[in-house]
Structures are given as C-alpha cells and as structure tokens.
Coordinates of C-alpha atoms in Angstrom, one line a residue:
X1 CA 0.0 0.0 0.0
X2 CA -0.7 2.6 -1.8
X3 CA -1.8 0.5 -4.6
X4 CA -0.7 0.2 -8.0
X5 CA -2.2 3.3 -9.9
X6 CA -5.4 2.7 -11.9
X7 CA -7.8 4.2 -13.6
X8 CA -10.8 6.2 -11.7
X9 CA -13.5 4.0 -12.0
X10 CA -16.6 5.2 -10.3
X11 CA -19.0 1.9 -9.6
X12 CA -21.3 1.0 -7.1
X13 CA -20.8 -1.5 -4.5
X14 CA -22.0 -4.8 -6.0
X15 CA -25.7 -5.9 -5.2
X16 CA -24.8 -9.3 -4.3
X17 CA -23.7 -8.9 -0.6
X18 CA -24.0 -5.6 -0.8
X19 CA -23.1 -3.7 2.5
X20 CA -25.3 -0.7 0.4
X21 CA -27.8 -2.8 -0.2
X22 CA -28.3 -4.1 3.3
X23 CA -28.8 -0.7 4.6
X24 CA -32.8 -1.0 6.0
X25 CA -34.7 2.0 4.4
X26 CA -36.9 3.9 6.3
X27 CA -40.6 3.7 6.0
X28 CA -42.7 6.1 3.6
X29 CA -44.7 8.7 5.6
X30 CA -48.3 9.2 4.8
X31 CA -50.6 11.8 6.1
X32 CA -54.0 11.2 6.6
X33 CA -56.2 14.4 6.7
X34 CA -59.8 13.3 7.6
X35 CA -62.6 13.8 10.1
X36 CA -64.1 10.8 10.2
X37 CA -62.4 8.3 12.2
X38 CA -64.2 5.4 9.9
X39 CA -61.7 6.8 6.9
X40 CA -58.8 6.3 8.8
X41 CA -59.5 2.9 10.4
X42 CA -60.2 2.0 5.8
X43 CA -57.2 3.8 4.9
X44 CA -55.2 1.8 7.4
X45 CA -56.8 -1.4 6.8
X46 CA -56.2 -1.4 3.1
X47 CA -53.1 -0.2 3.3
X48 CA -51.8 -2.9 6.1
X49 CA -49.0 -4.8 4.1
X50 CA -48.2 -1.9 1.1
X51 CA -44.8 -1.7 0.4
X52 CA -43.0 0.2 -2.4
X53 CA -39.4 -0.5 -3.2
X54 CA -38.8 -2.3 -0.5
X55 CA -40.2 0.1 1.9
X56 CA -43.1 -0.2 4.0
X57 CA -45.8 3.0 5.6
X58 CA -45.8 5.0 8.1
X59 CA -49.3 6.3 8.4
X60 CA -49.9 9.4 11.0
X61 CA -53.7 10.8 11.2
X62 CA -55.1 14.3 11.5
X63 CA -58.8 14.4 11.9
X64 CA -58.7 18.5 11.5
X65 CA -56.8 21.0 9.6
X66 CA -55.0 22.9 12.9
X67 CA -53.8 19.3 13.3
X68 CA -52.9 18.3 10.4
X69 CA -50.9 21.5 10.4
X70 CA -48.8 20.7 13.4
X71 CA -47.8 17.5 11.9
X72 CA -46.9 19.1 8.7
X73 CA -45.2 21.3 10.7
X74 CA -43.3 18.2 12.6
X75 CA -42.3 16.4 9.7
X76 CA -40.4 17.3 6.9
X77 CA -40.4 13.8 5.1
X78 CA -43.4 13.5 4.6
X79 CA -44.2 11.6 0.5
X80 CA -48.3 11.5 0.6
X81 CA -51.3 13.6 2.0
X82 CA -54.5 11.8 1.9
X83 CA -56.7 15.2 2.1
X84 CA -60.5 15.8 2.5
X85 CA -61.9 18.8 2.2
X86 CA -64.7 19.3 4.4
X87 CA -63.9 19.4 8.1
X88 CA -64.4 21.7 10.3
X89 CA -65.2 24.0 7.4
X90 CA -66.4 23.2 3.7
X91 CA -63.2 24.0 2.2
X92 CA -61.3 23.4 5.6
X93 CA -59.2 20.7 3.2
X94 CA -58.7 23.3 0.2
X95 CA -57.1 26.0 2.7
X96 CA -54.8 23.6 3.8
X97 CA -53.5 22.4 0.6
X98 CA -53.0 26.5 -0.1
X99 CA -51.0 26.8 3.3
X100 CA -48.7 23.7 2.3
X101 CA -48.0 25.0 -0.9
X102 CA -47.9 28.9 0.2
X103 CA -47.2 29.4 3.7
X104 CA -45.0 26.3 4.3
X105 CA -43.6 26.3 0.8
X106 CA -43.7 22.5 0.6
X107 CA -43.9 21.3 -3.3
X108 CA -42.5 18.1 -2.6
X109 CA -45.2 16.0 -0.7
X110 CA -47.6 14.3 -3.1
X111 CA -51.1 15.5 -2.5
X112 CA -54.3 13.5 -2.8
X113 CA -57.8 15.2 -2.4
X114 CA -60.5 12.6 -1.0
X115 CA -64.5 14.3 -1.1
X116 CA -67.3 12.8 -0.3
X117 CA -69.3 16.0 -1.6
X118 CA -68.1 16.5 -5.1
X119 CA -70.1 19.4 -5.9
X120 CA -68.7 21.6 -3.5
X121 CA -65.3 21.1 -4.8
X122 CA -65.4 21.0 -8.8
X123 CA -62.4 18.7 -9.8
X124 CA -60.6 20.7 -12.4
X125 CA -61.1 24.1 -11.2
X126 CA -59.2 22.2 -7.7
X127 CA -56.1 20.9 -9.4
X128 CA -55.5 24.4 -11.3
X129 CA -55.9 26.0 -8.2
X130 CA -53.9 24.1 -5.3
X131 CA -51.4 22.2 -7.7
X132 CA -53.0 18.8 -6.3
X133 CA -51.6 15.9 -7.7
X134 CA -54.7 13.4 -7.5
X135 CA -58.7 14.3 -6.7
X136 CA -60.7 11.6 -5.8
X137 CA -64.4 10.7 -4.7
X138 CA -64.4 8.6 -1.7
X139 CA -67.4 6.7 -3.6
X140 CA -65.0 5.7 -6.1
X141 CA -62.0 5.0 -4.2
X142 CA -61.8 1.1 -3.8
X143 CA -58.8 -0.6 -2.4
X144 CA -57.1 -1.0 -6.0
X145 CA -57.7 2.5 -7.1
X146 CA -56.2 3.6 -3.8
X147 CA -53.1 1.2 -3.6
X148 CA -52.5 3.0 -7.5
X149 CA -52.8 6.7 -6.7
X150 CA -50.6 5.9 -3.7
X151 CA -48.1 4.0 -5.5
X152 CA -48.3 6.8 -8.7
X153 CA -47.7 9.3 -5.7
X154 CA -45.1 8.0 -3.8
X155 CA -43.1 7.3 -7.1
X156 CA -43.7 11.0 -7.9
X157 CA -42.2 11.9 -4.8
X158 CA -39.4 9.5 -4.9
X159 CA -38.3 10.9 -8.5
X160 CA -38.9 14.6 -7.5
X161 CA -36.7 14.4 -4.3
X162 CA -34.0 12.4 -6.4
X163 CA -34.2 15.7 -8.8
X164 CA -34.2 18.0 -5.8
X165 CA -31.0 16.1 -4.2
X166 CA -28.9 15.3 -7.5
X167 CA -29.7 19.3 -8.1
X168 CA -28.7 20.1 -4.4
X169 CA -25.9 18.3 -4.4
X170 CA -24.5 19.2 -7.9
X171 CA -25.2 23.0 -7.0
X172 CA -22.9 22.8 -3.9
X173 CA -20.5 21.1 -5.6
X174 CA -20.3 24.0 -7.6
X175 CA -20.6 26.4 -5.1
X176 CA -17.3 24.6 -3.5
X177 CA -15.5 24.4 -6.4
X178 CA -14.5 27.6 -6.9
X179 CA -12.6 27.2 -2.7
X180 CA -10.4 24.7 -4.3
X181 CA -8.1 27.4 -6.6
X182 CA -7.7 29.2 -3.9
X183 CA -5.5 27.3 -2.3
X184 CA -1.3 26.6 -2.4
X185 CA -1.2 24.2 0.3
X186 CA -1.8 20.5 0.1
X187 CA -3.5 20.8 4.2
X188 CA -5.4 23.5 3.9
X189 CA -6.8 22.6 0.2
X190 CA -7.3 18.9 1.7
X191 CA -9.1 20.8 4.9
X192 CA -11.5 22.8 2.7
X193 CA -12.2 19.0 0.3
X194 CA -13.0 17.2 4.3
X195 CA -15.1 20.3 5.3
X196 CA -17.4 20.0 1.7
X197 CA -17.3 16.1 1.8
X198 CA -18.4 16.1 5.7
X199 CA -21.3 18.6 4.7
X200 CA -22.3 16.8 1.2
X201 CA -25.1 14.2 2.5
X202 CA -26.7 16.9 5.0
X203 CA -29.2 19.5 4.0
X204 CA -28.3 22.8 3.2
X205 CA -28.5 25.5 5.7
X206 CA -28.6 23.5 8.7
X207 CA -26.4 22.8 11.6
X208 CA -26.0 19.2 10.5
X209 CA -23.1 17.8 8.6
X210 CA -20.3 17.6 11.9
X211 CA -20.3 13.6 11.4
X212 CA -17.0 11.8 12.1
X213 CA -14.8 12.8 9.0
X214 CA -11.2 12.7 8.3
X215 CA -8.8 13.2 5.4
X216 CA -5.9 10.4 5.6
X217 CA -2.9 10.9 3.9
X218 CA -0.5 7.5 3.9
X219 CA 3.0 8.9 4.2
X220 CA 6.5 6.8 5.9
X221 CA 4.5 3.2 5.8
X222 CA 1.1 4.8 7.7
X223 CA -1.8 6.5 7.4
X224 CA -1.2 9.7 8.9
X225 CA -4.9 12.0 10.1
X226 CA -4.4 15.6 7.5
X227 CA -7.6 16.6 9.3
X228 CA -10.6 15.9 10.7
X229 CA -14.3 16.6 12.1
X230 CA -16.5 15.2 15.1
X231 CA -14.6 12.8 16.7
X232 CA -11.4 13.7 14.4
X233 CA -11.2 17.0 14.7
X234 CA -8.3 16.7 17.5
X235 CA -6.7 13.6 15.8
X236 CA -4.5 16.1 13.4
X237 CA -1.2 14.6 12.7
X238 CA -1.8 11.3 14.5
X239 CA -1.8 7.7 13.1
X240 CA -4.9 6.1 12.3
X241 CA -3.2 3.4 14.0
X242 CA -3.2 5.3 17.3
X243 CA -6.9 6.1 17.0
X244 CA -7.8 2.6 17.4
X245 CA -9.3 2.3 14.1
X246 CA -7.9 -1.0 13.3
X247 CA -11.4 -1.4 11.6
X248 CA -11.0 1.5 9.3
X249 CA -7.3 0.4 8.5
X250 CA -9.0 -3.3 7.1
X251 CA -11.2 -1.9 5.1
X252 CA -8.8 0.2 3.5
X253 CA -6.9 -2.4 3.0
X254 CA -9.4 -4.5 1.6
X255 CA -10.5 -1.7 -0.7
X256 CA -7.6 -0.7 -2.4
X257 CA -8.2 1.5 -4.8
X258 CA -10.2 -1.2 -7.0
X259 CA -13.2 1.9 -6.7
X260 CA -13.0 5.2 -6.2
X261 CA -15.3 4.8 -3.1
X262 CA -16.2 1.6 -0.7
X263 CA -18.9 1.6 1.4
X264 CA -19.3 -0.9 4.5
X265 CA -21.4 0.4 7.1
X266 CA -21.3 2.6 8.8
X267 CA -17.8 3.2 7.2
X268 CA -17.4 5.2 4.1
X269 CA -14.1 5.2 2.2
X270 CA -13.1 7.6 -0.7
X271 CA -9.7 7.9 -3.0
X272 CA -8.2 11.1 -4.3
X273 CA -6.5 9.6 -6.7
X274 CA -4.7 12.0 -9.4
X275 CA -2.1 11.7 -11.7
X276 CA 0.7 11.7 -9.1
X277 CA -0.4 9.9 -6.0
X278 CA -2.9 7.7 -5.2
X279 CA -2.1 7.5 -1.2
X280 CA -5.1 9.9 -0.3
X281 CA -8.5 8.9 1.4
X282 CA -11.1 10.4 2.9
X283 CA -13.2 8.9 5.6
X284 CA -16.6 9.3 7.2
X285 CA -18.2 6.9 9.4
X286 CA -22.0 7.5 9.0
X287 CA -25.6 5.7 8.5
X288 CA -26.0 7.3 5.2
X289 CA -27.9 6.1 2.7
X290 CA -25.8 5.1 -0.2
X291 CA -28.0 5.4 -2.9
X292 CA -28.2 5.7 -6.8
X293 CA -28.2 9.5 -6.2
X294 CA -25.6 9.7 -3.3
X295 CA -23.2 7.9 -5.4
X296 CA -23.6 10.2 -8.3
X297 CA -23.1 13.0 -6.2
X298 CA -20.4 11.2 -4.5
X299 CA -18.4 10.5 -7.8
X300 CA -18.9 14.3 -9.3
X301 CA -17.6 15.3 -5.9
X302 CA -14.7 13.0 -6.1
X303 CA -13.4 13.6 -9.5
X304 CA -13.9 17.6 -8.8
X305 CA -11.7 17.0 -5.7
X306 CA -9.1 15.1 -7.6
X307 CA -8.6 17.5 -9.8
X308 CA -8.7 19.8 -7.2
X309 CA -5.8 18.3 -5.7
X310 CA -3.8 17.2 -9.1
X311 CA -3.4 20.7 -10.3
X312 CA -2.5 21.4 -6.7
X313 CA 0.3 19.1 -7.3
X314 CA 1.5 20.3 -10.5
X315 CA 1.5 23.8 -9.1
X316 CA 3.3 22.7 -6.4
X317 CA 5.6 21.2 -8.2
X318 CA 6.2 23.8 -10.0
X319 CA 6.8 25.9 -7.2
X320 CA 9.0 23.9 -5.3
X321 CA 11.2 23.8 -9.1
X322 CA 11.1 27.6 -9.2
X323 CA 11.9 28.0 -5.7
X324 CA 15.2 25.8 -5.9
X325 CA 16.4 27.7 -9.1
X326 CA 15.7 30.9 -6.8
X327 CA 17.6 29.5 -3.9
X328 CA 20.7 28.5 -6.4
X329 CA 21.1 31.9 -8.4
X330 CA 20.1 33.8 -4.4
X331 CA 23.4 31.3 -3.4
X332 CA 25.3 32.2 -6.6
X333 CA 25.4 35.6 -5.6
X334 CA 26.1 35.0 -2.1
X335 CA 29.2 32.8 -2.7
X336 CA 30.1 35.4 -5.5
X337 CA 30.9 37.5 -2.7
X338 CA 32.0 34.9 -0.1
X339 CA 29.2 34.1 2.1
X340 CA 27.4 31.2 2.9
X341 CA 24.5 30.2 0.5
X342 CA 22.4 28.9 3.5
X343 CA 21.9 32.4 4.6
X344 CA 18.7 33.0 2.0
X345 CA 17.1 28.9 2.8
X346 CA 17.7 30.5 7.0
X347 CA 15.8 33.9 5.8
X348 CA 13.2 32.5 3.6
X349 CA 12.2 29.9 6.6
X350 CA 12.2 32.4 9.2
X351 CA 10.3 34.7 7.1
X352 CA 7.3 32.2 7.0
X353 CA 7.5 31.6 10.6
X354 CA 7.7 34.9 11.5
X355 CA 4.8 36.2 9.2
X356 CA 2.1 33.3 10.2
X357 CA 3.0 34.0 14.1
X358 CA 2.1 37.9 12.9
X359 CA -1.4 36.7 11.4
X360 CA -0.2 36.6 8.0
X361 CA -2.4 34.0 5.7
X362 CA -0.3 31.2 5.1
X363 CA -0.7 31.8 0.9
X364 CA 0.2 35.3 1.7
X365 CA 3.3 34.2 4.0
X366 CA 4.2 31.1 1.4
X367 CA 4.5 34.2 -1.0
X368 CA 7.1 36.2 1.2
X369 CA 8.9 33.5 1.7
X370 CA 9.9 33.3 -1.9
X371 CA 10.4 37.1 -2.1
X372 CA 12.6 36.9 0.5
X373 CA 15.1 34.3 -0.9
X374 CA 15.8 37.6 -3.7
X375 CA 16.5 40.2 -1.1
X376 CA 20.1 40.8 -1.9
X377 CA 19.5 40.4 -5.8
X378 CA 20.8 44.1 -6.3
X379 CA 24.3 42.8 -5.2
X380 CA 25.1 41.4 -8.1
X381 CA 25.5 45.2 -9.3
X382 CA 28.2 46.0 -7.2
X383 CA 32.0 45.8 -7.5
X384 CA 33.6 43.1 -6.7
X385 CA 36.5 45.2 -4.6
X386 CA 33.4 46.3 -2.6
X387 CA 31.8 42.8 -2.4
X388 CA 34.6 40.9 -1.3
X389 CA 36.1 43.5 1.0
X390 CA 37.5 41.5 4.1
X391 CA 37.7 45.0 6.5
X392 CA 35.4 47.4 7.2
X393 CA 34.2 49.9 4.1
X394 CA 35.3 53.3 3.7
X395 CA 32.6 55.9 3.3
X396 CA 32.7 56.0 -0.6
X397 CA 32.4 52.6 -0.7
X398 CA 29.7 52.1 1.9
X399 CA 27.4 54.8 -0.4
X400 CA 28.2 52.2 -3.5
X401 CA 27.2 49.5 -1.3
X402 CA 23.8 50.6 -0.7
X403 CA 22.9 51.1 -4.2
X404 CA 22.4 47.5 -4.2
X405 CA 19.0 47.9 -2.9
X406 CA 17.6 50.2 -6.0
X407 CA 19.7 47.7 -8.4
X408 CA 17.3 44.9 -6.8
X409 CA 14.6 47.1 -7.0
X410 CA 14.9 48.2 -10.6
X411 CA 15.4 44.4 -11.5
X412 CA 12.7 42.8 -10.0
X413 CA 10.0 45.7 -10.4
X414 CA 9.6 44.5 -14.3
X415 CA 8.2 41.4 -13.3
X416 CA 4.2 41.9 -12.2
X417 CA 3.4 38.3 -11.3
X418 CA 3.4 36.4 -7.8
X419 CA 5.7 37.0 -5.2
X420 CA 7.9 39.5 -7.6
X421 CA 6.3 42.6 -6.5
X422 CA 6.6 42.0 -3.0
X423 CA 9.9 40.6 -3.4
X424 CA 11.1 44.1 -4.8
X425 CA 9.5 45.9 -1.8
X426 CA 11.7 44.1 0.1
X427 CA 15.1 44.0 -2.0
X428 CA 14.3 47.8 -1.4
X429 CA 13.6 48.9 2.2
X430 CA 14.8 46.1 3.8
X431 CA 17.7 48.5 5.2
X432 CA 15.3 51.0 6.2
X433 CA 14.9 51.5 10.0
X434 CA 12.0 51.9 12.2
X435 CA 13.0 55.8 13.0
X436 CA 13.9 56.7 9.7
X437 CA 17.4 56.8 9.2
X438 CA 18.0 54.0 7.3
X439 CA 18.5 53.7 2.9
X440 CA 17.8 54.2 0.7
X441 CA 14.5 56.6 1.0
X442 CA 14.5 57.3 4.4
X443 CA 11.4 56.5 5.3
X444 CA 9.8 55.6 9.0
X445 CA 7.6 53.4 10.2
X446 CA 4.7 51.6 9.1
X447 CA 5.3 53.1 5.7
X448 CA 7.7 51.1 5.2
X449 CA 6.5 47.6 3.9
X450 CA 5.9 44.8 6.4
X451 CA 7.8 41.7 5.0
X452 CA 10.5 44.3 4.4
X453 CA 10.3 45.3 8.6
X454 CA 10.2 41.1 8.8
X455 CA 13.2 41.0 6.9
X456 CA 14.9 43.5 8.3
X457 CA 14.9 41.6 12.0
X458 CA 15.7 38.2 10.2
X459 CA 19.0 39.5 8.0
X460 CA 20.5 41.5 11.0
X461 CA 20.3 38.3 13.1
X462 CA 21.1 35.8 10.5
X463 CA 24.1 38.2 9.8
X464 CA 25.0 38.6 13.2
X465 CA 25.2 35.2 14.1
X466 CA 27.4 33.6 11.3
X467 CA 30.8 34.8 10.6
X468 CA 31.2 36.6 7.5
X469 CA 34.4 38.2 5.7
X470 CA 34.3 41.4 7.6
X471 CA 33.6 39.8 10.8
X472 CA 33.4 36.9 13.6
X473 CA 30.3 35.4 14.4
X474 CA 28.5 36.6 17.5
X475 CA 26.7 34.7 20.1
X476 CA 22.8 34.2 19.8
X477 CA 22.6 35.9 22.9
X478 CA 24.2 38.7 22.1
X479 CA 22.8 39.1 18.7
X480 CA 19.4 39.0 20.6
X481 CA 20.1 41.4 22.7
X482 CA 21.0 44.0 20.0
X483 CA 18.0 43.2 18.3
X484 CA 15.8 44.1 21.8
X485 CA 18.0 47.6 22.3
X486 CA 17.0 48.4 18.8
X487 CA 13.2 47.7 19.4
X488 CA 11.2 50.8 17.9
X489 CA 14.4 52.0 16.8
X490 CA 16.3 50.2 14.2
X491 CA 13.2 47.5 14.0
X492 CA 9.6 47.7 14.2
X493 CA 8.3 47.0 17.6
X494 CA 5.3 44.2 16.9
X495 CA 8.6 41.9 14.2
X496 CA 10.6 42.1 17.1
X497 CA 8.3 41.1 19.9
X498 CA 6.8 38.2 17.6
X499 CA 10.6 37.4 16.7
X500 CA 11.1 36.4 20.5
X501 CA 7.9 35.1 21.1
X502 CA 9.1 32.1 18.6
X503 CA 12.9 32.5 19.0
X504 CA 13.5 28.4 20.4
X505 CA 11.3 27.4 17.0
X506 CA 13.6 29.8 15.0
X507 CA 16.6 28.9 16.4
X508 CA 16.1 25.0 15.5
X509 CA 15.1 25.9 12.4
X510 CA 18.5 27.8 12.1
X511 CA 20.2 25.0 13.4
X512 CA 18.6 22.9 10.2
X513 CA 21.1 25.0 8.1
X514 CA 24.2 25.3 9.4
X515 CA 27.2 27.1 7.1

C-alpha cells in the first residue's frame, strides 16, 4: 500500500452482498387528513402490508386542519397527503392544501384530495388552483384505485426528491469548487475537500453535517490524520493506527483502490487519486444512505476534488522547481561574494515563521517567503572590490554598497506576477529603519513595507550570528540582545516582539542549516 495506480472508475458496491444494499430504508410517511375516524381505520386497513421499493408505511392521522398542520409542521419527510376537504369548514381541506404550498412552501409532498361532496369542490377548477396531484371521490375510491394513486404518488415523490437532491448536491458542488483554486497548500486545500465532503449528505443550511470525518494521507508506511471533524477533529497529525481504528485500517486495506469509493457500514471510504499519487483517502463513518443519487453526487464530488488536488500538485511542483532555481542563483550571488548560501534557505524559513506567528495568511506568508530568498539580488551590481572586501568599508564605498538595494529594485519591479512585487518591496527597504534613518528613502515606520520590517529583523540576526568576511560570528545571545535595544528603533516593535515570542522554534530551524 498505496496500490498500484489505476484508472478512476466510479461503480457501485455490487448488489450481491451488498453492505449498500443491506442498509434498512426507512418507512414512507403518509398523512392522513380526515374527520371521520371510519376513513382512517379504511385507509389503514387497506393499506396494512403496502410496500414500495422495498419500503413499507408509516401512516400518522389528522382528523382536522390545525392538526394536520402541526404534523406538517413536525415532519419534513413526509411523501403523501391523503386530504378531505370538508372538516371543520367546507373547504377546511382546500385551505390547507393552499398553506402547504404557500405558507410552508412544501412542493415536494404528493397531494391526494378525497371528497365525499363532489359538488362543492369542482375537480378541475381544484387541481389548477392548489397544484393537487390526484382528486378523488371517496365513492369511487376502492382498495385497488387507492393502492394505485398511492403508488403513482409516492413514485412522484421519490423521483422529484431524487431531482431535488442530485440538483442540491451538484449545486454545492459548484458552489465549492470555486474554494479549491484558492488554495497553495496541500493541508489546507485537503481541509477545505474534508469540510465540503463532511457537509455533502446533510441538508443545506442546517447545523448538521459535523459527522465523524477525516482526510488520511499515507505517508512513511502509515496512514497519517491531515484533518478531521467530530470525533477527528483533534486527531490532526496522528496515526490512524493510534486512533484505534484498526477497523477502518481493514477496510482500507481491503478496498484498495479497486473503486474510487467503498462503502461498509457505517464506514465510508473515498480515493483522491490524481495523476501523481494515489495515497489519499477520505473517511466518514455514518448511517448514510448510499443510494443511486448519493453515489452520483459522491463520484462528481470526487473527481472535482481530484482534480482539485492534481493541479494542486503540479503547481506545487512547479513551485518547489522555481523555488530551488531561486535558492541557487540567491546562493550564486552569495558565494560570489564569499558568504554562505544557506543564509537565504535561513531567511526564507524564518520569514514564514515569522509572518504566520504575525497573522499573515499562510498563501500570503508562502508568497514572502519566496520574495525573501531575492532580497540581496541588487548585489550582483556592485564591484567586486566592494563585495569581497575583508575590513570594514570606507565611506565611498559604503554609499556604492547601498545602491544594491535600488539595483534589486529596478530588476525585480519589471516582473508583475506572484511574489515579484513584494519581493522588490523588500530588496528595497529592507535596510530602512524603524525611526527613519536607514537607505535608501529614508522612510519611518509603518510606511515602510511589512515583509521588508520582517526582513529586516531576520538578516540582521542571521548576519550577526554567522561569521562573515568582515567579521566573527557573535553569540545568539548577544545578537538577541541588540536586536531588543533596537526595538522601535532600528526594528519595528510588533517583528521584534513576535521574533522572541518564537525565538526556540527559530533557532532550530537555524540549526537545520548550518554554514
């Protein structure tokens, strides 16, 4: 495991043994609306052993309108009214039809008018009026004719709510899709595919949908938890192993990619398989209903989500390419003038650290991270007498040295796209200070840009801490300590107070690349 790669093959569990088909269905509600108790001891009689698809009745009575109201009101499943329409009132039967279809904006339920009194409630002028789907007289009602307008009925209402659902569920699919672009981060885009797939049985706009979900991602020989909901949602980062799902870990096993979903209940188990990796699963343990209709949404849902998460992984690929060619012309230049490469992977890492523990959006931090590896691109523009000066600079050369930040500017300003505009904020005012005397503009404070004041912390310690041509390295403590007597001075006050909230996590991360 993973399994060998195959082709996305969305089919149903089989019917033979079925764990789908063994689901029991629940029974068909039908609403009686009458107020003689004679109809409703009939109704139930006749109807005793009815059963359609499988699925058996379950009548409820109202002998009024109010009542039958309340029930209505109750129950939001129901397939079939059986309505009369005098009651308490001659048309008692008609205004309640009205208020189903009005007030309570219910077209799904099938509605069937019984009258004994035919005049007072002329058949077509009824059906144009109330959008009834059967009129009967109860003279002419006989145990066949009844057993066929209910089975005509509850198939009406069986198609309709499959219409309504596949529409539901292909509508949010659709109103999801466009969360999945937004994304350049293979947790967070496989968070936002485990909060739509926990949500996509449940109806919309209700509180429902927190089942037990989690998105598995099998990684170093085990299934490791990406995320989760219900009962996952603290299991982040954890083996399934450790969860005590040895149950789920068999059926994954005994699934195998063969499907691109595998249903045993309660367990549900789904691939995101893509082009290049098929070790990807998500999970829900749940009494659903695994219907025709479920699995069609279920297999749009998938396929959207793998594709989803394949163009996720090209991008990222292509990131990760265009971040190492970044990384070796950033350490071309650095060993061009005799410094350690590992100086810009240091920077870049502790600029993402830095601008998440600020609030930064992680896309937005991913972004400065790369901007950051260019920094000191303007160098390339300088002498190499300056450059590789071993002592200190005279005062004409210093002014040479800090045109290197307008040469960076000028060269990555052409470039509109990505991270290039922010990374030539940064090439240029990342030797501004806090009070304004820095280069090469001069200016103060929060005007100048913020991963250029995160930057600014990051290269003074970096610098300070590894030895360099000019100079012996100097203890972290020490460099720490010049950064905290420069607070609001040299730095900006909020980078240097979130720089020593995470100093131990950036001081490992240091350690990761030593010169």
């Amino acid at each position: 495991m993973p399994a060998e790669k195959k082709q996305m093959i969305f089919s149903s569990p089989k019917k033979s043994g079925s764990p789908a088909s063994q689901v029991s269905s629940p029974p068909w509600k039908v609403l009686i609306v009458d107020d003689e108790p004679i109809i409703h001891s009939v109704t139930e009689l006749v109807l005793r052993d009815f059963k359609f698809e499988n699925r058996s009745l379950k009548l409820l009575s109202a002998y009024s309108g109010r009542e039958a109201k309340r029930i209505l009101e109750d129950e939001d499943d129901l397939a079939v009214a059986l309505v009369d329409v005098v009651m308490e009132e001659d048309d008692s039967g008609l205004k309640l039809i009205q208020w189903i279809r009005e007030v309570l904006n219910n077209h799904s339920i099938r509605l069937i008018l019984r009258t004994g009194q035919p005049g007072v409630a002329p058949e077509k002028d009824i059906i144009h009026r109330y959008e009834i789907n059967d009129y009967k007289e109860k003279t002419e009602l006989t145990d066949i004719k009844l057993l066929t307008s209910l089975t005509v009925a509850i198939r009406g209402y069986r198609d309709l709510l499959d219409i309504q659902r596949n529409q539901s569920g292909f509508v949010r699919i659709l109103e999801g899709a466009g969360k999945f672009w937004q994304y350049n981060n293979e947790c967070l885009l496989l968070d936002e595919i485990l909060r739509q797939f926990s949500r996509l049985f449940t109806k919309k706009g209700t509180g429902e949908g927190r089942c037990d979900c989690c998105a598995l991602i099998y990684k170093t020989g085990e299934l490791l938890v990406n995320s989760g909901t219900g009962t996952y949602e603290e299991a982040k980062g954890k083996r399934l192993s450790e969860l005590d799902e040895g149950e789920v870990s068999r059926i994954i096993e005994q699934y195998n990619h063969r499907e691109a979903f595998f249903y045993k209940k309660p367990y549900l188990v789904c691939s995101l398989e893509t082009r290049q990796e098929s070790n990807m699963y998500l999970f829900m343990r749940s009494d659903i209903q695994l219907d025709k209709t479920n699995q069609n949404i279920l297999g749009a849902f998938l396929v959207n989500s793998s594709l989803a998460m394949d163009y996720w992984l090209v991008t990222a690929h292509k990131t990760r390419s265009q971040k190492n060619m970044l990384i070796f012309l950033s350490e071309v230049i650095e060993h061009h003038f005799m410094e350690n490469g590992n100086h810009v992977k240091r920077v870049s890492e502790m600029m993402y650290l830095i601008s998440t523990r600020m609030g930064i959006p992680r896309e937005k931090a991913e972004l400065w991270k790369m901007a950051s590896i260019l920094h000191d691109m303007g160098k390339i523009g300088i002498p190499d007498h300056i450059l590789k000066k071993p002592g200190k600079l005279s005062s004409e050369e210093f002014e040479i040295m800090k045109t290197h930040a307008v040469i960076g500017y000028k060269l990555l300003s052409t470039n509109k796209d990505e991270f290039f505009p922010d990374a030539a904020d940064i090439a240029l005012s990342h030797h501004e200070k806090w009070n304004g005397n820095g280069y090469p503009n001069g200016v103060a404070g929060e005007a100048i840009p913020l991963p250029a004041r995160i930057l600014s912390v990051i290269d003074v310690f970096d610098a300070l801490t590894h030895k360099r041509v000019y100079k012996d390295a100097w203890s972290v403590e020490k460099a720490v300590n010049y950064i905290r007597e420069n607070r609001a001075v040299d730095f900006d006050p909020q980078v240097v107070d979130s720089f020593l909230d995470i100093l131990p996590e950036l001081q490992r991360m240091v350690n990761e690349y030593p010169d």
